[in-house]
Coordinates of C-alpha atoms in Angstrom, one line a residue:
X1 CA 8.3 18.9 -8.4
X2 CA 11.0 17.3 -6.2
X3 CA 9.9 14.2 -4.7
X4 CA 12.7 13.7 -2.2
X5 CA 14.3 16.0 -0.1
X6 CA 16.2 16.9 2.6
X7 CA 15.5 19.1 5.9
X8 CA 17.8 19.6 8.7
X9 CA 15.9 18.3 11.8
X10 CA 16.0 21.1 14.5
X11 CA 18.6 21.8 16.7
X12 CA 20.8 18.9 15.3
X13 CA 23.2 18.3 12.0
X14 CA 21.1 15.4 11.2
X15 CA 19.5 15.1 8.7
X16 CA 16.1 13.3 7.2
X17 CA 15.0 12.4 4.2
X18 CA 11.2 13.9 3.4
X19 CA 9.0 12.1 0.5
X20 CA 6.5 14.6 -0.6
X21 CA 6.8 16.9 2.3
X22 CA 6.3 14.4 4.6
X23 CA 9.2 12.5 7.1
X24 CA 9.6 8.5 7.0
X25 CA 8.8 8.3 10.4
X26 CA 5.4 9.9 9.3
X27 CA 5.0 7.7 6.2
X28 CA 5.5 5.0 8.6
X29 CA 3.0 5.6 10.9
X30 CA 0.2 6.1 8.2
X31 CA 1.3 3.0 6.6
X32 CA 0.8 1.6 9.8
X33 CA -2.3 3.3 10.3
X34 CA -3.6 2.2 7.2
X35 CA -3.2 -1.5 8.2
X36 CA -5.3 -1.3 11.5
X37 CA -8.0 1.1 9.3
X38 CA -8.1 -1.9 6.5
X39 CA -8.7 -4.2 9.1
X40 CA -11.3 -2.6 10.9
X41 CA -13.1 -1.8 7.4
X42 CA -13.2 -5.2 7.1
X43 CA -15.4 -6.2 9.9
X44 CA -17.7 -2.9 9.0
X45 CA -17.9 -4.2 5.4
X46 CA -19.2 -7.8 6.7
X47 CA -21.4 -6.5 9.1
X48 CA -23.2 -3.9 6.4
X49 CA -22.6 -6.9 4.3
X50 CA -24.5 -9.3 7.1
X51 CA -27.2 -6.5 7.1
X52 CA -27.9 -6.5 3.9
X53 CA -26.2 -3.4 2.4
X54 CA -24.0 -5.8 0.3
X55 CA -22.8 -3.2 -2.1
X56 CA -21.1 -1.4 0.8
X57 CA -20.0 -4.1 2.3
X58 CA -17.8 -4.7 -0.5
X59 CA -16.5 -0.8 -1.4
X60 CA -15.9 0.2 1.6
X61 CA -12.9 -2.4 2.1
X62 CA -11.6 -2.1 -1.2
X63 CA -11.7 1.6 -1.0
X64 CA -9.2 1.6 2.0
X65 CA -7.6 -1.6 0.3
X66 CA -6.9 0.8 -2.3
X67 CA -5.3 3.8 0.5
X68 CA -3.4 1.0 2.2
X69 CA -1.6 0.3 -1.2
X70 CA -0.7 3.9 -1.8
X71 CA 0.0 4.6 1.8
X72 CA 2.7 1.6 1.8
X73 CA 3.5 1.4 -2.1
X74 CA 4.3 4.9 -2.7
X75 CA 6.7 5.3 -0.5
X76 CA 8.3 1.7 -0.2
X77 CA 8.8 2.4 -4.2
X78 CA 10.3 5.6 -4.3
X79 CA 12.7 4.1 -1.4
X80 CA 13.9 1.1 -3.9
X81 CA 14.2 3.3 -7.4
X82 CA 15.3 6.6 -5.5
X83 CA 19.7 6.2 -6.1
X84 CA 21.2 8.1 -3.4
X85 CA 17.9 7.1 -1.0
X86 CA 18.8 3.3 -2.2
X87 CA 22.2 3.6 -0.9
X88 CA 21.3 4.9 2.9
X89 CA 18.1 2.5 3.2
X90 CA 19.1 0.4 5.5
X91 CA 19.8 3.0 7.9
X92 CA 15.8 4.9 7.8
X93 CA 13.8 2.5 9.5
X94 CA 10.5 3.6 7.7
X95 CA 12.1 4.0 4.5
X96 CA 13.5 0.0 4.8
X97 CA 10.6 -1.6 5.8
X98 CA 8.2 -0.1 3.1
X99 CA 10.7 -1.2 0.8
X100 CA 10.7 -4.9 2.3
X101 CA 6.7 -4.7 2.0
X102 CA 6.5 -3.4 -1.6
X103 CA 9.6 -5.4 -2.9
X104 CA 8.7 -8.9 -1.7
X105 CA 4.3 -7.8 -2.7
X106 CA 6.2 -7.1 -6.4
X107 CA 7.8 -10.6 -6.3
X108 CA 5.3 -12.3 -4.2
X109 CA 2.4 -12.0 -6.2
X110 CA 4.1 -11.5 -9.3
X111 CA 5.1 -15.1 -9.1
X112 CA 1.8 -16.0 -8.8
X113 CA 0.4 -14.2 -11.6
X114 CA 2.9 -15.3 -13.7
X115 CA 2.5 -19.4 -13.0
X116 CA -1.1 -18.7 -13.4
X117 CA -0.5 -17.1 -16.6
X118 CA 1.4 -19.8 -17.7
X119 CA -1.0 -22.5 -16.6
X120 CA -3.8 -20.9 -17.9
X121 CA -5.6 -19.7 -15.1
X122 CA -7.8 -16.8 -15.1
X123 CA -5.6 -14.3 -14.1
X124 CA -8.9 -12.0 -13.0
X125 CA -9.3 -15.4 -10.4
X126 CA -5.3 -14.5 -8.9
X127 CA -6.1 -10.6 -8.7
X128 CA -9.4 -11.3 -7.0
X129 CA -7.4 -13.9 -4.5
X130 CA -4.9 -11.2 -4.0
X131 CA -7.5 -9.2 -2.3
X132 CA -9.8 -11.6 -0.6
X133 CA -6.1 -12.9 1.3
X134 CA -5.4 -9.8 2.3
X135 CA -9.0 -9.1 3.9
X136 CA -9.5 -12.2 4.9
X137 CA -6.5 -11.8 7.2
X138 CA -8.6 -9.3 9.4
X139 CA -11.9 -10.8 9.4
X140 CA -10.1 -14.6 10.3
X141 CA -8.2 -13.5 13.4
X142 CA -5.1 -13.9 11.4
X143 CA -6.1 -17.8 10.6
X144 CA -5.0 -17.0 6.8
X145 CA -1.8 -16.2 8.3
X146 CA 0.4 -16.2 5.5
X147 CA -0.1 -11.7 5.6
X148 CA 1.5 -12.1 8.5
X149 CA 4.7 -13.1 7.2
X150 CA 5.6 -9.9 5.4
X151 CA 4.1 -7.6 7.8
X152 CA 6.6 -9.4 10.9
X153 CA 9.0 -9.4 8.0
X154 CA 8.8 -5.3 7.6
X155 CA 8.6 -5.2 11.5
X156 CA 11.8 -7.0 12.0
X157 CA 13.4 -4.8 9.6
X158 CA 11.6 -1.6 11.2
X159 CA 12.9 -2.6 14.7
X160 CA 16.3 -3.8 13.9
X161 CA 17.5 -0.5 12.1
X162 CA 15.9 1.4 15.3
X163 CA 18.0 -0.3 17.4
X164 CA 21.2 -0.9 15.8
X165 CA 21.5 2.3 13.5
X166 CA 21.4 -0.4 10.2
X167 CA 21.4 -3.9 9.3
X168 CA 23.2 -6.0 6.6
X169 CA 22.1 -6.3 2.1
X170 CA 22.1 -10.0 3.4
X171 CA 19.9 -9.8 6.5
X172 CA 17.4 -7.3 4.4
X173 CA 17.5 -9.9 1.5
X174 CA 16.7 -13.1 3.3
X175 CA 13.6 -11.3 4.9
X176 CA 12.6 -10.0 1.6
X177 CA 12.4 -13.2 0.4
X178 CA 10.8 -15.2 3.0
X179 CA 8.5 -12.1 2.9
X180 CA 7.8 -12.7 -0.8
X181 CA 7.1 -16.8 0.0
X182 CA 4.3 -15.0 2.6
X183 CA 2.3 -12.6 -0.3
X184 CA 2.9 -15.8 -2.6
X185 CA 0.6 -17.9 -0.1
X186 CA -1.7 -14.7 0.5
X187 CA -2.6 -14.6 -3.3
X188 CA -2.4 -18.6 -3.2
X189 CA -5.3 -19.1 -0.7
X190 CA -7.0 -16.1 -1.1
X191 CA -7.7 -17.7 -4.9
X192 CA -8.7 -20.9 -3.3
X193 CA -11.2 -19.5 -0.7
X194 CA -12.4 -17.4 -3.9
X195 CA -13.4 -20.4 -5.9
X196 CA -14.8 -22.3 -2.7
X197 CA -17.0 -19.1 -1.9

């Protein structure tokens, strides 16, 4: 089964790449989507939580935690290891900015996992930090505002390929990076608010 593919957009010689059947501007918007569905599962999940239904309070985030990941780390994946996709990305919008997301996650929290390997630290401690960042984001107002630094990371990307047609390796790079630092603090101070809970 072909992943990737290409369909001629109607009435046009353009063309745009489809993952799965489905167009980047579409992967984009349920990336998108599945952001604002995480963070309104979050407030459901402390309400039922708050009204004693504990157990549900806790699945139902992690089950859209878990649709967020695919919805963004599928495609932002195939859009790194993908050759000939690799070569265009910085011109698909969509495509770019998953790839920013999933990239500097990879590095991010792999950084993290790693210096708490090597420190000793229970690594089950980082994963569950990894998590309680993210949906603490929501439920804060943004307070643990280090998610915010990849997601305006991804966004600049997003909005600068719209408007110019591309942008530069170095430009894409740089954000990547400072977009790792961000899901290095998320994992960071998730773990700390885990231990204080």
């Amino acid at each position: 089964m072909e992943l990737l593919g290409t369909s001629a957009a109607s009435g046009g010689n353009e063309q745009s790449d489809v993952l799965l059947g489905v167009s980047w501007p579409v992967w984009g918007r349920m990336a998108a989507a599945s952001w604002l569905l995480l963070f309104a599962a979050s407030w459901v999940g402390v309400l039922r939580a708050w009204d004693g239904d504990v157990g549900m309070g806790l699945w139902l985030p992690g089950i859209v935690l878990g649709g967020m990941i695919g919805a963004n780390g599928v495609p932002g994946a195939v859009a790194l290891l993908d050759t000939g996709l690799r070569e265009r990305l910085l011109s698909l919008a969509e495509a770019a900015a998953l790839a920013l997301l999933t990239l500097s996650g990879v590095v991010g929290i792999g950084a993290v996992v790693l210096v708490g390997l090597l420190t000793g630290e229970d690594v089950g401690l980082v994963v569950a930090g990894i998590v309680i960042g993210v949906v603490a984001f929501p439920l804060t107002f943004g307070l643990v505002f280090p998610l915010a630094i990849p997601l305006v990371c991804s966004f600049i990307v997003w909005s600068s390929i719209n408007a110019r047609g591309g942008m530069s390796w170095t430009a894409f790079v740089l954000l990547t990076s400072v977009a790792a630092v961000g899901w290095a603090g998320v994992a960071l101070i998730g773990a700390v608010l885990g231990v204080d809970a």
